[in-house]
């Protein structure tokens, strides 16, 4: 089965990090978002990949070529960018004749699911997760037998709270390609874009059976909050709790789980928990928790939590020498209303 990974988006919700790199290459838990996705797909046995690129697409292609040189990868450019349905339409000729169907996984989405078990299920499978705010997502409705009978993109009045998480196993690739062609030919837009949900709804109306499959965890890494949540969840693995010998870390406490890249120099600091640091970063007299720090950055005299710091960045906090008398109060925290 071929994997289709759309990675053409701008990533506006992750500004300023996506000014200089595509959101799929934003670091998380010692890897990139895209790296985590590819590693999981490879572990499930997928060997053929189609990457739909657009914004800073040359960086995505360079990353895949350098880090996964053995990957059987094809790159398709989406221009202009007019939604997920349009992205897949641009790539339709790369998969329409595949007899085993296709697996579609969005390039900013990390999903905890038993992929081999999902791939082994017959027919078309839509991965879903129960959410509190279904109007923000594409949602799935089912009939009395549990089959999908309707998919809707960001409904104003949702009739279900099961959201599509960006993972789709489509059994009939030719029919999917035809539905995408129908989408474009009829100019079928929702929220001003061509949506995959509308193509899936067309397949349902044509009689294509679909089943939902619930996932354990799902991280839409296109926002700071969910990216940090994904970082903490991905660091919650045995290898990130193992004690390490850090010879260059002077007077430093490391509280796992953490991921610290090669060549880092850290002194007089407290690192962790839930911290991922890229290679070659220098940290002095700093406390960092629940954060992602890029490569070749420099932090000093800071207390940081819930932060994302890009690569080649520098931050220096306040360092005070004080002589305070009795009955004195100094508050440097944010002013309270």
mmCIF file of C-alpha atoms in Angstrom:
data_model
loop_
_atom_site.group_PDB
_atom_site.id
_atom_site.type_symbol
_atom_site.label_atom_id
_atom_site.label_comp_id
_atom_site.label_asym_id
_atom_site.label_seq_id
_atom_site.Cartn_x
_atom_site.Cartn_y
_atom_site.Cartn_z
ATOM 1 C CA UNK A 1 0.000 0.000 0.000
ATOM 2 C CA UNK A 2 1.243 3.471 -0.909
ATOM 3 C CA UNK A 3 1.358 6.283 1.675
ATOM 4 C CA UNK A 4 0.236 9.762 0.632
ATOM 5 C CA UNK A 5 1.514 12.557 2.907
ATOM 6 C CA UNK A 6 0.276 16.103 2.171
ATOM 7 C CA UNK A 7 2.811 18.652 3.488
ATOM 8 C CA UNK A 8 2.033 21.729 1.379
ATOM 9 C CA UNK A 9 0.500 23.973 4.050
ATOM 10 C CA UNK A 10 1.912 27.291 5.244
ATOM 11 C CA UNK A 11 1.471 26.549 8.961
ATOM 12 C CA UNK A 12 0.263 30.016 9.922
ATOM 13 C CA UNK A 13 -0.737 28.871 13.426
ATOM 14 C CA UNK A 14 2.898 28.013 14.165
ATOM 15 C CA UNK A 15 4.335 31.410 13.275
ATOM 16 C CA UNK A 16 7.097 32.548 13.629
ATOM 17 C CA UNK A 17 8.658 29.066 13.320
ATOM 18 C CA UNK A 18 7.119 28.456 9.906
ATOM 19 C CA UNK A 19 8.529 31.644 8.400
ATOM 20 C CA UNK A 20 11.722 29.742 7.654
ATOM 21 C CA UNK A 21 10.696 26.090 7.549
ATOM 22 C CA UNK A 22 7.591 24.037 6.721
ATOM 23 C CA UNK A 23 5.565 23.008 9.749
ATOM 24 C CA UNK A 24 6.211 19.309 9.045
ATOM 25 C CA UNK A 25 9.895 19.939 9.824
ATOM 26 C CA UNK A 26 9.314 21.652 13.168
ATOM 27 C CA UNK A 27 11.217 19.637 15.825
ATOM 28 C CA UNK A 28 9.419 17.546 18.419
ATOM 29 C CA UNK A 29 10.777 14.916 20.836
ATOM 30 C CA UNK A 30 14.181 14.518 19.215
ATOM 31 C CA UNK A 31 12.869 14.342 15.666
ATOM 32 C CA UNK A 32 10.708 16.360 13.290
ATOM 33 C CA UNK A 33 6.944 15.946 12.927
ATOM 34 C CA UNK A 34 7.512 14.409 9.501
ATOM 35 C CA UNK A 35 10.282 12.184 10.830
ATOM 36 C CA UNK A 36 7.957 10.707 13.454
ATOM 37 C CA UNK A 37 5.332 10.079 10.767
ATOM 38 C CA UNK A 38 7.736 8.371 8.361
ATOM 39 C CA UNK A 39 9.272 6.231 11.106
ATOM 40 C CA UNK A 40 5.843 4.933 12.121
ATOM 41 C CA UNK A 41 4.814 4.204 8.550
ATOM 42 C CA UNK A 42 8.087 2.405 7.840
ATOM 43 C CA UNK A 43 7.652 0.319 10.989
ATOM 44 C CA UNK A 44 4.207 -0.702 9.687
ATOM 45 C CA UNK A 45 5.782 -1.968 6.465
ATOM 46 C CA UNK A 46 4.956 0.819 3.995
ATOM 47 C CA UNK A 47 7.658 1.267 1.371
ATOM 48 C CA UNK A 48 6.205 3.676 -1.227
ATOM 49 C CA UNK A 49 5.521 7.329 -0.427
ATOM 50 C CA UNK A 50 4.058 10.336 -2.197
ATOM 51 C CA UNK A 51 4.749 13.730 -0.612
ATOM 52 C CA UNK A 52 2.521 16.593 -1.741
ATOM 53 C CA UNK A 53 4.647 19.692 -1.255
ATOM 54 C CA UNK A 54 4.079 23.429 -1.654
ATOM 55 C CA UNK A 55 5.260 26.083 0.794
ATOM 56 C CA UNK A 56 9.042 25.639 1.252
ATOM 57 C CA UNK A 57 8.630 22.297 -0.456
ATOM 58 C CA UNK A 58 12.273 22.113 -1.482
ATOM 59 C CA UNK A 59 13.185 21.831 2.212
ATOM 60 C CA UNK A 60 10.818 18.898 2.652
ATOM 61 C CA UNK A 61 12.301 17.127 -0.354
ATOM 62 C CA UNK A 62 15.859 17.810 0.840
ATOM 63 C CA UNK A 63 15.004 16.494 4.311
ATOM 64 C CA UNK A 64 13.516 13.259 2.980
ATOM 65 C CA UNK A 65 16.404 12.691 0.548
ATOM 66 C CA UNK A 66 19.032 13.250 3.266
ATOM 67 C CA UNK A 67 17.421 11.443 6.195
ATOM 68 C CA UNK A 68 15.626 8.660 4.325
ATOM 69 C CA UNK A 69 17.775 7.990 1.246
ATOM 70 C CA UNK A 70 16.397 4.455 0.869
ATOM 71 C CA UNK A 71 12.785 5.655 0.710
ATOM 72 C CA UNK A 72 10.858 5.094 -2.521
ATOM 73 C CA UNK A 73 9.591 8.670 -2.610
ATOM 74 C CA UNK A 74 7.722 10.736 -5.188
ATOM 75 C CA UNK A 75 7.156 14.495 -4.816
ATOM 76 C CA UNK A 76 4.156 16.326 -6.241
ATOM 77 C CA UNK A 77 3.839 20.124 -6.101
ATOM 78 C CA UNK A 78 0.470 21.605 -5.171
ATOM 79 C CA UNK A 79 0.078 25.036 -6.744
ATOM 80 C CA UNK A 80 -2.042 26.913 -5.974
ATOM 81 C CA UNK A 81 -2.947 25.536 -2.545
ATOM 82 C CA UNK A 82 -6.721 25.133 -2.471
ATOM 83 C CA UNK A 83 -7.356 22.587 0.239
ATOM 84 C CA UNK A 84 -6.685 18.935 1.001
ATOM 85 C CA UNK A 85 -9.021 17.689 -1.713
ATOM 86 C CA UNK A 86 -7.127 19.760 -4.275
ATOM 87 C CA UNK A 87 -3.765 18.481 -2.956
ATOM 88 C CA UNK A 88 -4.830 14.863 -3.435
ATOM 89 C CA UNK A 89 -6.299 15.708 -6.839
ATOM 90 C CA UNK A 90 -2.876 16.991 -7.930
ATOM 91 C CA UNK A 91 -1.343 13.657 -6.887
ATOM 92 C CA UNK A 92 -4.103 11.356 -8.173
ATOM 93 C CA UNK A 93 -2.092 9.863 -11.047
ATOM 94 C CA UNK A 94 0.550 8.610 -8.591
ATOM 95 C CA UNK A 95 -1.921 6.300 -6.840
ATOM 96 C CA UNK A 96 -5.086 5.773 -8.899
ATOM 97 C CA UNK A 97 -3.936 2.407 -10.334
ATOM 98 C CA UNK A 98 -2.688 0.926 -7.048
ATOM 99 C CA UNK A 99 -4.683 -2.276 -6.491
ATOM 100 C CA UNK A 100 -4.097 -2.292 -2.723
ATOM 101 C CA UNK A 101 -5.503 1.185 -2.175
ATOM 102 C CA UNK A 102 -3.771 4.065 -0.402
ATOM 103 C CA UNK A 103 -3.086 5.313 3.081
ATOM 104 C CA UNK A 104 -3.408 9.085 3.543
ATOM 105 C CA UNK A 105 -1.797 10.685 6.597
ATOM 106 C CA UNK A 106 -1.607 14.455 7.041
ATOM 107 C CA UNK A 107 1.927 15.781 7.425
ATOM 108 C CA UNK A 108 1.230 17.728 10.632
ATOM 109 C CA UNK A 109 -0.553 14.901 12.435
ATOM 110 C CA UNK A 110 0.884 12.304 14.809
ATOM 111 C CA UNK A 111 -1.535 9.479 15.589
ATOM 112 C CA UNK A 112 -1.207 6.744 18.201
ATOM 113 C CA UNK A 113 -2.801 3.704 16.575
ATOM 114 C CA UNK A 114 -1.925 0.114 15.782
ATOM 115 C CA UNK A 115 -1.121 0.765 12.123
ATOM 116 C CA UNK A 116 -0.565 -2.861 11.086
ATOM 117 C CA UNK A 117 -3.965 -3.779 12.554
ATOM 118 C CA UNK A 118 -5.630 -0.862 10.788
ATOM 119 C CA UNK A 119 -3.989 -1.774 7.479
ATOM 120 C CA UNK A 120 -5.114 -5.377 7.880
ATOM 121 C CA UNK A 121 -8.787 -4.391 8.118
ATOM 122 C CA UNK A 122 -10.702 -4.850 4.865
ATOM 123 C CA UNK A 123 -12.374 -1.947 3.124
ATOM 124 C CA UNK A 124 -12.096 1.786 3.661
ATOM 125 C CA UNK A 125 -11.275 2.922 7.210
ATOM 126 C CA UNK A 126 -11.517 6.475 8.580
ATOM 127 C CA UNK A 127 -9.590 7.085 11.798
ATOM 128 C CA UNK A 128 -11.569 9.116 14.346
ATOM 129 C CA UNK A 129 -11.300 10.490 17.858
ATOM 130 C CA UNK A 130 -14.013 11.787 20.172
ATOM 131 C CA UNK A 131 -13.611 15.547 20.735
ATOM 132 C CA UNK A 132 -15.301 18.238 22.803
ATOM 133 C CA UNK A 133 -15.547 20.814 19.986
ATOM 134 C CA UNK A 134 -16.553 18.891 16.834
ATOM 135 C CA UNK A 135 -17.434 22.070 14.936
ATOM 136 C CA UNK A 136 -13.691 22.725 14.555
ATOM 137 C CA UNK A 137 -13.079 19.493 12.644
ATOM 138 C CA UNK A 138 -14.294 17.262 9.897
ATOM 139 C CA UNK A 139 -16.698 14.893 11.636
ATOM 140 C CA UNK A 140 -18.079 11.405 10.993
ATOM 141 C CA UNK A 141 -21.682 10.238 11.427
ATOM 142 C CA UNK A 142 -22.584 6.544 11.535
ATOM 143 C CA UNK A 143 -25.727 4.468 11.016
ATOM 144 C CA UNK A 144 -27.242 1.857 13.327
ATOM 145 C CA UNK A 145 -24.749 -0.761 12.091
ATOM 146 C CA UNK A 146 -21.775 1.473 12.846
ATOM 147 C CA UNK A 147 -20.953 2.249 9.204
ATOM 148 C CA UNK A 148 -20.079 5.773 8.112
ATOM 149 C CA UNK A 149 -23.051 7.366 6.389
ATOM 150 C CA UNK A 150 -21.974 11.008 6.429
ATOM 151 C CA UNK A 151 -18.805 13.099 6.687
ATOM 152 C CA UNK A 152 -18.994 16.870 7.123
ATOM 153 C CA UNK A 153 -16.252 19.512 7.239
ATOM 154 C CA UNK A 154 -16.537 21.808 10.282
ATOM 155 C CA UNK A 155 -20.350 21.693 10.620
ATOM 156 C CA UNK A 156 -22.039 24.611 12.366
ATOM 157 C CA UNK A 157 -24.387 22.207 14.168
ATOM 158 C CA UNK A 158 -22.519 18.907 14.569
ATOM 159 C CA UNK A 159 -24.553 15.719 14.839
ATOM 160 C CA UNK A 160 -21.545 13.742 16.035
ATOM 161 C CA UNK A 161 -18.507 14.411 18.195
ATOM 162 C CA UNK A 162 -16.215 11.988 16.360
ATOM 163 C CA UNK A 163 -13.579 13.963 14.481
ATOM 164 C CA UNK A 164 -11.521 12.820 11.521
ATOM 165 C CA UNK A 165 -7.911 12.783 12.712
ATOM 166 C CA UNK A 166 -6.203 12.935 9.312
ATOM 167 C CA UNK A 167 -5.592 9.211 8.765
ATOM 168 C CA UNK A 168 -7.530 7.490 5.973
ATOM 169 C CA UNK A 169 -7.162 4.004 4.484
ATOM 170 C CA UNK A 170 -8.924 4.071 1.135
ATOM 171 C CA UNK A 171 -9.545 0.628 -0.342
ATOM 172 C CA UNK A 172 -10.346 1.679 -3.921
ATOM 173 C CA UNK A 173 -7.755 4.143 -5.217
ATOM 174 C CA UNK A 174 -9.410 4.455 -8.643
ATOM 175 C CA UNK A 175 -12.725 5.467 -7.101
ATOM 176 C CA UNK A 176 -10.968 8.009 -4.887
ATOM 177 C CA UNK A 177 -9.256 9.539 -7.919
ATOM 178 C CA UNK A 178 -12.635 9.729 -9.664
ATOM 179 C CA UNK A 179 -14.241 11.420 -6.648
ATOM 180 C CA UNK A 180 -11.443 13.986 -6.560
ATOM 181 C CA UNK A 181 -11.949 14.685 -10.284
ATOM 182 C CA UNK A 182 -15.684 15.133 -9.628
ATOM 183 C CA UNK A 183 -14.814 17.568 -6.827
ATOM 184 C CA UNK A 184 -12.780 19.795 -9.144
ATOM 185 C CA UNK A 185 -15.045 19.443 -12.193
ATOM 186 C CA UNK A 186 -18.132 20.543 -10.225
ATOM 187 C CA UNK A 187 -16.207 23.209 -8.263
ATOM 188 C CA UNK A 188 -17.476 21.645 -5.058
ATOM 189 C CA UNK A 189 -16.008 23.847 -2.331
ATOM 190 C CA UNK A 190 -16.618 24.011 1.396
ATOM 191 C CA UNK A 191 -15.250 26.935 3.398
ATOM 192 C CA UNK A 192 -13.812 28.207 0.080
ATOM 193 C CA UNK A 193 -11.576 25.153 -0.431
ATOM 194 C CA UNK A 194 -11.753 21.709 -2.002
ATOM 195 C CA UNK A 195 -12.185 19.327 0.922
ATOM 196 C CA UNK A 196 -11.381 15.630 1.102
ATOM 197 C CA UNK A 197 -14.531 15.202 3.193
ATOM 198 C CA UNK A 198 -16.668 16.197 0.189
ATOM 199 C CA UNK A 199 -14.898 13.615 -1.999
ATOM 200 C CA UNK A 200 -15.454 10.971 0.693
ATOM 201 C CA UNK A 201 -19.132 11.950 0.919
ATOM 202 C CA UNK A 202 -19.394 11.515 -2.856
ATOM 203 C CA UNK A 203 -17.951 8.002 -2.493
ATOM 204 C CA UNK A 204 -20.488 7.194 0.237
ATOM 205 C CA UNK A 205 -23.322 8.383 -2.006
ATOM 206 C CA UNK A 206 -21.919 6.142 -4.761
ATOM 207 C CA UNK A 207 -22.226 3.159 -2.413
ATOM 208 C CA UNK A 208 -18.644 2.843 -1.142
ATOM 209 C CA UNK A 209 -18.739 1.279 2.368
ATOM 210 C CA UNK A 210 -16.646 2.919 5.092
ATOM 211 C CA UNK A 211 -15.999 2.130 8.739
ATOM 212 C CA UNK A 212 -14.651 4.348 11.535
ATOM 213 C CA UNK A 213 -11.681 3.282 13.653
ATOM 214 C CA UNK A 214 -10.993 4.995 16.979
ATOM 215 C CA UNK A 215 -7.373 5.988 17.718
ATOM 216 C CA UNK A 216 -5.707 6.090 21.136
ATOM 217 C CA UNK A 217 -4.144 9.545 20.847
ATOM 218 C CA UNK A 218 -4.068 12.202 18.172
ATOM 219 C CA UNK A 219 -1.929 15.322 18.003
ATOM 220 C CA UNK A 220 -2.645 18.006 15.439
ATOM 221 C CA UNK A 221 0.820 19.566 15.604
ATOM 222 C CA UNK A 222 -0.198 22.717 13.767
ATOM 223 C CA UNK A 223 -0.574 24.731 17.005
ATOM 224 C CA UNK A 224 1.856 25.530 19.823
ATOM 225 C CA UNK A 225 -0.273 23.946 22.541
ATOM 226 C CA UNK A 226 -0.809 20.645 20.755
ATOM 227 C CA UNK A 227 2.821 20.552 19.590
ATOM 228 C CA UNK A 228 4.021 20.794 23.199
ATOM 229 C CA UNK A 229 1.451 18.181 24.211
ATOM 230 C CA UNK A 230 2.747 15.874 21.480
ATOM 231 C CA UNK A 231 6.304 16.515 22.624
ATOM 232 C CA UNK A 232 5.458 15.442 26.182
ATOM 233 C CA UNK A 233 3.525 12.390 24.986
ATOM 234 C CA UNK A 234 6.300 11.250 22.635
ATOM 235 C CA UNK A 235 8.942 11.740 25.324
ATOM 236 C CA UNK A 236 6.953 9.450 27.635
ATOM 237 C CA UNK A 237 8.921 6.417 26.414
ATOM 238 C CA UNK A 238 11.493 4.274 28.254
ATOM 239 C CA UNK A 239 14.474 5.533 26.239
ATOM 240 C CA UNK A 240 13.880 9.123 27.370
ATOM 241 C CA UNK A 241 13.903 8.092 31.034
ATOM 242 C CA UNK A 242 17.258 6.304 30.857
ATOM 243 C CA UNK A 243 20.110 7.927 32.819
ATOM 244 C CA UNK A 244 22.832 9.338 30.591
ATOM 245 C CA UNK A 245 26.375 10.467 31.198
ATOM 246 C CA UNK A 246 26.571 14.146 30.288
ATOM 247 C CA UNK A 247 30.262 15.051 30.762
ATOM 248 C CA UNK A 248 29.825 18.620 29.505
ATOM 249 C CA UNK A 249 26.974 19.441 31.891
ATOM 250 C CA UNK A 250 28.468 21.237 34.881
ATOM 251 C CA UNK A 251 26.343 21.645 38.039
ATOM 252 C CA UNK A 252 23.247 20.680 36.067
ATOM 253 C CA UNK A 253 20.197 18.624 37.052
ATOM 254 C CA UNK A 254 18.395 16.665 34.325
ATOM 255 C CA UNK A 255 14.831 15.603 35.154
ATOM 256 C CA UNK A 256 13.512 13.003 32.689
ATOM 257 C CA UNK A 257 11.962 12.528 30.292
ATOM 258 C CA UNK A 258 14.257 14.603 28.098
ATOM 259 C CA UNK A 259 15.846 14.429 24.670
ATOM 260 C CA UNK A 260 19.157 16.264 24.381
ATOM 261 C CA UNK A 261 20.967 16.416 21.055
ATOM 262 C CA UNK A 262 24.643 15.787 20.463
ATOM 263 C CA UNK A 263 27.182 18.515 21.172
ATOM 264 C CA UNK A 264 25.078 20.470 23.670
ATOM 265 C CA UNK A 265 26.862 22.389 26.450
ATOM 266 C CA UNK A 266 24.773 22.957 29.552
ATOM 267 C CA UNK A 267 25.978 24.509 32.809
ATOM 268 C CA UNK A 268 24.366 25.549 36.123
ATOM 269 C CA UNK A 269 20.903 24.637 34.879
ATOM 270 C CA UNK A 270 17.868 22.469 35.497
ATOM 271 C CA UNK A 271 16.538 20.670 32.415
ATOM 272 C CA UNK A 272 13.202 18.857 32.380
ATOM 273 C CA UNK A 273 10.794 17.309 32.534
ATOM 274 C CA UNK A 274 9.370 17.062 29.002
ATOM 275 C CA UNK A 275 12.153 18.975 27.273
ATOM 276 C CA UNK A 276 13.566 18.302 23.807
ATOM 277 C CA UNK A 277 16.783 20.115 22.856
ATOM 278 C CA UNK A 278 18.393 20.028 19.429
ATOM 279 C CA UNK A 279 22.085 19.478 18.779
ATOM 280 C CA UNK A 280 24.811 22.022 19.494
ATOM 281 C CA UNK A 281 22.739 24.181 21.842
ATOM 282 C CA UNK A 282 24.353 26.116 24.719
ATOM 283 C CA UNK A 283 22.419 26.649 27.967
ATOM 284 C CA UNK A 284 23.729 28.516 31.011
ATOM 285 C CA UNK A 285 22.080 29.279 34.362
ATOM 286 C CA UNK A 286 18.634 28.391 33.043
ATOM 287 C CA UNK A 287 15.624 26.365 34.169
ATOM 288 C CA UNK A 288 13.692 24.764 31.307
ATOM 289 C CA UNK A 289 10.602 22.550 31.496
ATOM 290 C CA UNK A 290 7.866 21.417 29.097
ATOM 291 C CA UNK A 291 9.593 23.037 26.135
ATOM 292 C CA UNK A 292 11.154 22.458 22.719
ATOM 293 C CA UNK A 293 14.530 24.108 22.037
ATOM 294 C CA UNK A 294 15.986 24.035 18.532
ATOM 295 C CA UNK A 295 19.536 23.285 17.415
ATOM 296 C CA UNK A 296 22.506 25.672 17.782
ATOM 297 C CA UNK A 297 20.587 28.048 20.023
ATOM 298 C CA UNK A 298 21.815 29.785 23.160
ATOM 299 C CA UNK A 299 19.906 30.399 26.394
ATOM 300 C CA UNK A 300 21.194 32.070 29.525
ATOM 301 C CA UNK A 301 19.822 33.372 32.846
ATOM 302 C CA UNK A 302 16.248 32.334 32.077
ATOM 303 C CA UNK A 303 13.325 30.457 33.567
ATOM 304 C CA UNK A 304 11.350 28.899 30.701
ATOM 305 C CA UNK A 305 8.296 26.668 30.571
ATOM 306 C CA UNK A 306 5.822 25.879 27.785
ATOM 307 C CA UNK A 307 8.206 27.449 25.279
ATOM 308 C CA UNK A 308 9.178 26.734 21.690
ATOM 309 C CA UNK A 309 12.535 28.172 20.661
ATOM 310 C CA UNK A 310 13.703 27.788 17.073
ATOM 311 C CA UNK A 311 17.161 26.911 15.807
ATOM 312 C CA UNK A 312 20.012 29.465 15.840
ATOM 313 C CA UNK A 313 18.067 31.583 18.328
ATOM 314 C CA UNK A 314 19.442 33.425 21.343
ATOM 315 C CA UNK A 315 17.702 34.430 24.567
ATOM 316 C CA UNK A 316 19.239 36.077 27.612
ATOM 317 C CA UNK A 317 17.082 36.668 30.662
ATOM 318 C CA UNK A 318 17.479 38.972 33.611
ATOM 319 C CA UNK A 319 20.378 38.483 36.013
ATOM 320 C CA UNK A 320 20.180 40.632 39.154
ATOM 321 C CA UNK A 321 22.474 41.485 41.984
ATOM 322 C CA UNK A 322 20.243 42.902 44.712
ATOM 323 C CA UNK A 323 20.692 44.433 48.166
ATOM 324 C CA UNK A 324 17.210 44.463 49.688
ATOM 325 C CA UNK A 325 16.356 46.000 52.988
ATOM 326 C CA UNK A 326 13.686 44.953 55.469
ATOM 327 C CA UNK A 327 9.991 45.081 54.523
ATOM 328 C CA UNK A 328 10.790 45.215 50.787
ATOM 329 C CA UNK A 329 8.793 43.569 48.012
ATOM 330 C CA UNK A 330 9.906 43.406 44.377
ATOM 331 C CA UNK A 331 7.683 41.620 41.835
ATOM 332 C CA UNK A 332 9.034 41.044 38.313
ATOM 333 C CA UNK A 333 6.108 38.796 37.339
ATOM 334 C CA UNK A 334 3.443 39.878 34.886
ATOM 335 C CA UNK A 335 1.201 42.565 36.337
ATOM 336 C CA UNK A 336 -2.077 41.210 37.692
ATOM 337 C CA UNK A 337 -5.337 42.884 36.676
#
